[in-house]
Amino acid sequence: MHALTAAVEILAAGAVITFIGARLIERAHPPRGRFVATGGLRQHVVELGVASGTPIVLLHGAGCNLEDMRLALGERLSAHHRVVLVDRAGLGWSARKGRLGSSPAYQAAILRDVLDRLGIERAVVVGHSWGGALAARFALDYPERVAGLVLLAPPLYPHLRRMTWLYALFAMPIAGWLYAHTLALPFGLPFIGLGLASAFLPQRSPRRYLKRSAALLLLRPATFLANARDVADLKKNLAAQASRYRTIAAPTVIMTGDRDMVVAPRQHAVAFSAAVPAAKLVVLPGIGHMLHHASANRVIAAIEEVALLSAPA
């Protein structure tokens, strides 16, 4: 009885801390763009740069929001391009409903609607990590909307190096919801910096990355659950799309670091480049998973190359 009482008290305290902490995080990291309504849900987008030329759409990975891609690529690309940064559905400041939202197919449809609202018919789509899986799905489902494709360290096949069992626990309907609303923030706050640093290995994360990337938004309950479901469901969702990659015809560059400890290069980037006639493979020696930060110049050069190939004659 005493143990049950103690557990209830811990969860109640965690719920209060989470409620207050989430409000403070939101106050520290407010939306920096505008909201676009798709299917009654608000999607957060940031537009940068000039109005002419083929737009470039930047899609972030798991556990992140659009500020990660803005820091690494967005500001620099905006000097010569129209750049659209998108908080993926359920992440950052974008909304979504239900477990269905964890599929790249669902998020590709949301992205299509966002681009419709922005008046963008075709774009060069750039995706990092989970965002790369989404970019590939977008190219499969809406090929007429893709002028070119740049995939950065993307998981593309149901062969994942890191086990997803922990995310599967977080994504459970009752236990996961309870954890997200009580303990995820107080337990996660002391360790989120270490988790982010591990994603950059063997490189170091940029100075003040935790603050500049607004990464703490991940610890809000709804965002935490959305991210957990994205990762937990990724294997089955990739299995559903992998056999179609050979149909991608848009100019495509796929980039990977040979020291990536999150997404195995040979099982994903190398396999994809062998299956897709339109794909050019770039392997960066000594670089880890966050190549868009560690080798920003090379990544920007690849994006510029694809943008040039996709430019109207």
C-alpha positions in Angstrom: 0.0 0.0 0.0 2.8 2.4 0.9 4.6 1.6 -2.4 1.4 2.4 -4.3 0.9 5.6 -2.5 4.6 6.6 -3.2 4.2 5.8 -6.9 1.0 7.9 -7.1 2.8 10.8 -5.4 5.8 10.5 -7.7 3.6 10.5 -10.8 1.5 13.4 -9.5 4.7 15.4 -8.8 6.0 14.5 -12.2 2.7 15.7 -13.8 3.0 19.1 -12.1 6.7 19.5 -13.1 5.9 18.4 -16.7 3.0 20.9 -17.0 5.0 23.8 -15.7 8.2 22.8 -17.5 6.5 22.4 -20.8 5.0 25.9 -20.5 8.5 27.3 -19.7 10.0 25.5 -22.6 7.4 26.8 -25.0 8.0 30.4 -23.7 11.7 30.0 -24.2 11.3 28.6 -27.8 8.2 30.1 -29.4 7.3 29.5 -33.1 9.5 31.6 -35.4 7.5 31.1 -38.5 3.8 31.0 -39.5 1.1 28.4 -39.3 -0.6 26.8 -42.3 -3.8 24.8 -41.9 -4.1 21.4 -43.4 -7.1 19.2 -42.7 -7.9 21.3 -39.6 -4.4 20.9 -38.2 -1.8 23.7 -37.9 1.6 23.1 -39.5 4.5 25.3 -38.6 6.7 26.6 -41.5 9.5 29.1 -41.9 10.2 30.7 -45.2 13.6 32.3 -46.0 15.4 33.8 -48.9 14.6 35.1 -52.4 11.3 34.4 -54.3 12.8 33.3 -57.6 14.1 29.9 -58.7 13.1 26.4 -57.6 12.3 26.3 -53.9 14.2 24.1 -51.5 12.3 22.3 -48.8 14.3 21.2 -45.7 13.0 18.3 -43.6 14.4 17.5 -40.1 15.1 14.2 -38.5 13.7 12.4 -35.4 13.8 14.2 -32.1 14.4 17.6 -33.8 12.5 20.5 -35.3 13.0 22.8 -38.1 15.6 24.9 -36.2 18.1 22.1 -36.7 18.0 22.4 -40.5 17.9 26.2 -40.2 21.1 26.2 -38.2 23.0 23.9 -40.5 21.7 24.8 -44.0 18.7 27.1 -44.1 20.3 30.5 -43.5 23.1 29.9 -45.9 20.9 28.5 -48.7 18.6 31.5 -48.3 21.2 33.8 -49.8 20.3 32.5 -53.3 17.2 30.3 -52.9 13.7 30.4 -51.6 14.0 28.0 -48.6 11.0 26.4 -46.8 11.6 24.8 -43.4 8.9 22.6 -42.1 8.2 21.2 -38.6 7.2 17.6 -39.4 3.7 16.7 -38.3 3.6 16.3 -34.5 7.2 17.7 -34.0 8.2 21.2 -33.2 5.1 23.4 -33.4 3.2 21.3 -36.0 0.2 19.2 -35.0 -1.1 15.8 -35.9 -3.7 13.3 -34.8 -3.4 9.7 -33.8 -0.9 6.8 -34.4 -1.4 7.1 -38.2 0.7 10.2 -38.1 3.8 8.2 -37.6 3.9 7.0 -41.2 6.0 8.7 -43.9 2.9 8.3 -46.1 0.8 10.4 -43.8 3.5 13.1 -43.4 4.1 13.2 -47.1 0.4 14.0 -47.6 0.6 16.7 -45.0 3.7 18.1 -46.8 1.9 18.1 -50.1 -0.9 20.1 -48.5 1.5 22.6 -46.9 3.2 23.2 -50.3 -0.2 23.7 -51.9 -1.0 26.4 -49.3 2.4 28.1 -50.0 1.8 28.0 -53.8 4.8 25.7 -54.5 4.2 23.2 -57.3 7.7 21.7 -57.4 10.7 21.8 -55.1 14.0 20.3 -54.3 13.3 18.3 -51.2 16.1 17.7 -48.7 15.7 15.4 -45.8 18.0 14.4 -42.9 17.6 11.0 -41.2 13.9 10.4 -40.6 13.3 13.4 -42.7 15.1 11.6 -45.5 12.7 8.7 -45.3 9.9 11.2 -45.6 11.5 12.9 -48.6 11.9 9.5 -50.3 8.2 8.8 -49.6 7.2 12.2 -50.9 9.1 11.4 -54.2 7.3 8.1 -54.5 3.8 9.4 -53.8 4.0 12.8 -55.5 6.8 12.5 -58.1 5.4 15.5 -60.1 6.1 17.7 -57.1 9.8 16.8 -56.7 12.3 18.7 -58.9 15.2 17.0 -57.1 16.0 15.0 -54.0 18.8 15.2 -51.5 18.9 12.5 -48.8 21.2 12.9 -45.8 22.0 9.9 -43.7 18.5 8.5 -44.2 17.1 5.2 -42.9 15.5 3.7 -46.0 15.2 0.0 -45.4 13.9 -2.1 -42.4 17.4 -2.8 -41.2 18.0 -0.5 -38.3 21.3 -0.6 -36.4 19.9 0.7 -33.1 17.2 -1.2 -31.4 13.8 0.6 -31.3 12.4 -1.4 -28.3 12.7 1.6 -26.0 10.7 3.8 -28.3 8.2 1.0 -28.6 7.7 1.2 -24.9 7.3 4.9 -24.9 4.8 4.6 -27.7 2.5 2.2 -25.8 -1.1 3.5 -25.6 -1.5 3.7 -21.8 2.0 3.3 -20.3 3.6 5.6 -22.9 1.0 8.3 -22.4 1.4 8.2 -18.6 5.2 8.3 -18.9 5.1 11.2 -21.4 2.8 13.3 -19.1 4.7 12.6 -15.9 8.3 11.5 -16.0 9.7 12.1 -19.5 10.5 15.7 -18.9 12.0 15.5 -15.4 14.0 12.4 -16.3 14.9 13.5 -19.8 16.0 17.1 -19.0 19.4 16.1 -17.4 20.3 13.8 -20.2 19.0 15.4 -23.4 22.3 17.1 -24.0 24.2 13.9 -23.8 21.7 12.2 -26.2 22.2 15.0 -28.7 25.9 14.9 -28.4 25.9 11.1 -29.1 24.1 11.7 -32.4 27.0 14.0 -33.6 29.8 11.4 -32.9 32.6 11.3 -33.8 32.2 15.1 -34.3 31.2 17.5 -31.5 27.8 19.3 -31.6 27.9 23.0 -32.5 28.3 25.6 -29.8 25.1 26.2 -27.7 23.3 23.6 -29.9 20.8 22.6 -27.3 19.5 26.2 -27.0 19.8 27.2 -30.6 18.1 24.1 -31.9 15.1 24.4 -29.5 15.6 20.7 -28.8 13.9 20.9 -25.5 10.6 21.1 -27.3 10.9 17.4 -27.6 10.2 16.9 -23.9 6.6 18.2 -24.1 4.2 15.3 -23.8 2.5 15.3 -27.2 5.8 15.9 -29.0 7.6 13.2 -27.0 4.8 10.7 -27.9 4.8 11.7 -31.6 8.6 11.2 -31.8 8.4 7.8 -30.0 5.8 6.6 -32.4 7.8 7.8 -35.5 10.8 5.7 -34.4 8.9 2.7 -33.1 6.9 2.4 -36.3 9.7 3.1 -38.7 10.7 -0.5 -39.5 7.3 -1.5 -40.7 6.8 1.8 -42.5 10.1 1.4 -44.4 9.2 -2.1 -45.4 6.1 -0.8 -47.0 8.0 1.7 -49.3 11.4 0.1 -49.9 10.4 -2.0 -52.9 9.3 1.2 -54.8 12.5 3.2 -54.7 13.6 2.0 -58.2 10.8 4.2 -59.6 12.4 7.4 -58.4 13.4 9.4 -61.5 14.1 12.9 -60.1 17.8 14.0 -59.9 18.9 12.5 -56.6 22.0 12.7 -54.3 22.2 10.5 -51.3 24.9 11.4 -48.7 26.2 9.5 -45.8 29.1 9.6 -43.4 31.2 6.5 -43.2 31.3 6.9 -39.4 27.6 7.1 -38.9 26.7 5.1 -35.8 22.9 5.8 -36.1 22.0 4.7 -39.6 24.4 2.1 -41.2 25.6 3.5 -44.5 25.9 0.2 -46.3 22.5 -1.0 -45.4 20.7 2.2 -46.4 22.6 4.8 -48.5 24.7 2.3 -50.4 21.8 -0.1 -51.0 19.5 2.8 -52.1 22.1 4.1 -54.6 22.4 0.6 -56.1 18.6 0.3 -56.5 17.9 3.8 -57.9 19.3 4.6 -61.3 18.9 8.4 -60.7 20.8 8.4 -57.4 24.4 9.7 -56.9 26.1 8.4 -53.8 28.4 10.6 -51.8 30.3 9.0 -48.8 32.0 11.4 -46.5 35.1 9.9 -44.8 35.3 10.4 -41.0 31.9 12.0 -40.7 29.0 10.8 -38.5 25.3 11.0 -38.6 24.9 14.8 -38.4 26.7 15.4 -41.6 24.6 18.5 -42.5 26.4 20.2 -39.6 29.8 18.5 -39.8 30.1 18.9 -43.6 27.8 21.7 -44.4 29.8 22.9 -47.3 29.7 19.5 -49.1 26.0 19.2 -48.4 25.2 22.7 -49.7 27.2 21.9 -52.8 25.2 18.8 -53.4 21.9 20.7 -52.9 23.2 23.4 -55.4 24.0 20.7 -57.9 20.6 19.2 -57.7 18.9 22.6 -57.9 20.9 23.4 -61.0 19.9 20.1 -62.6 16.3 20.7 -61.8 16.2 24.3 -63.0 13.9 25.0 -66.0 15.8 25.2 -69.3 
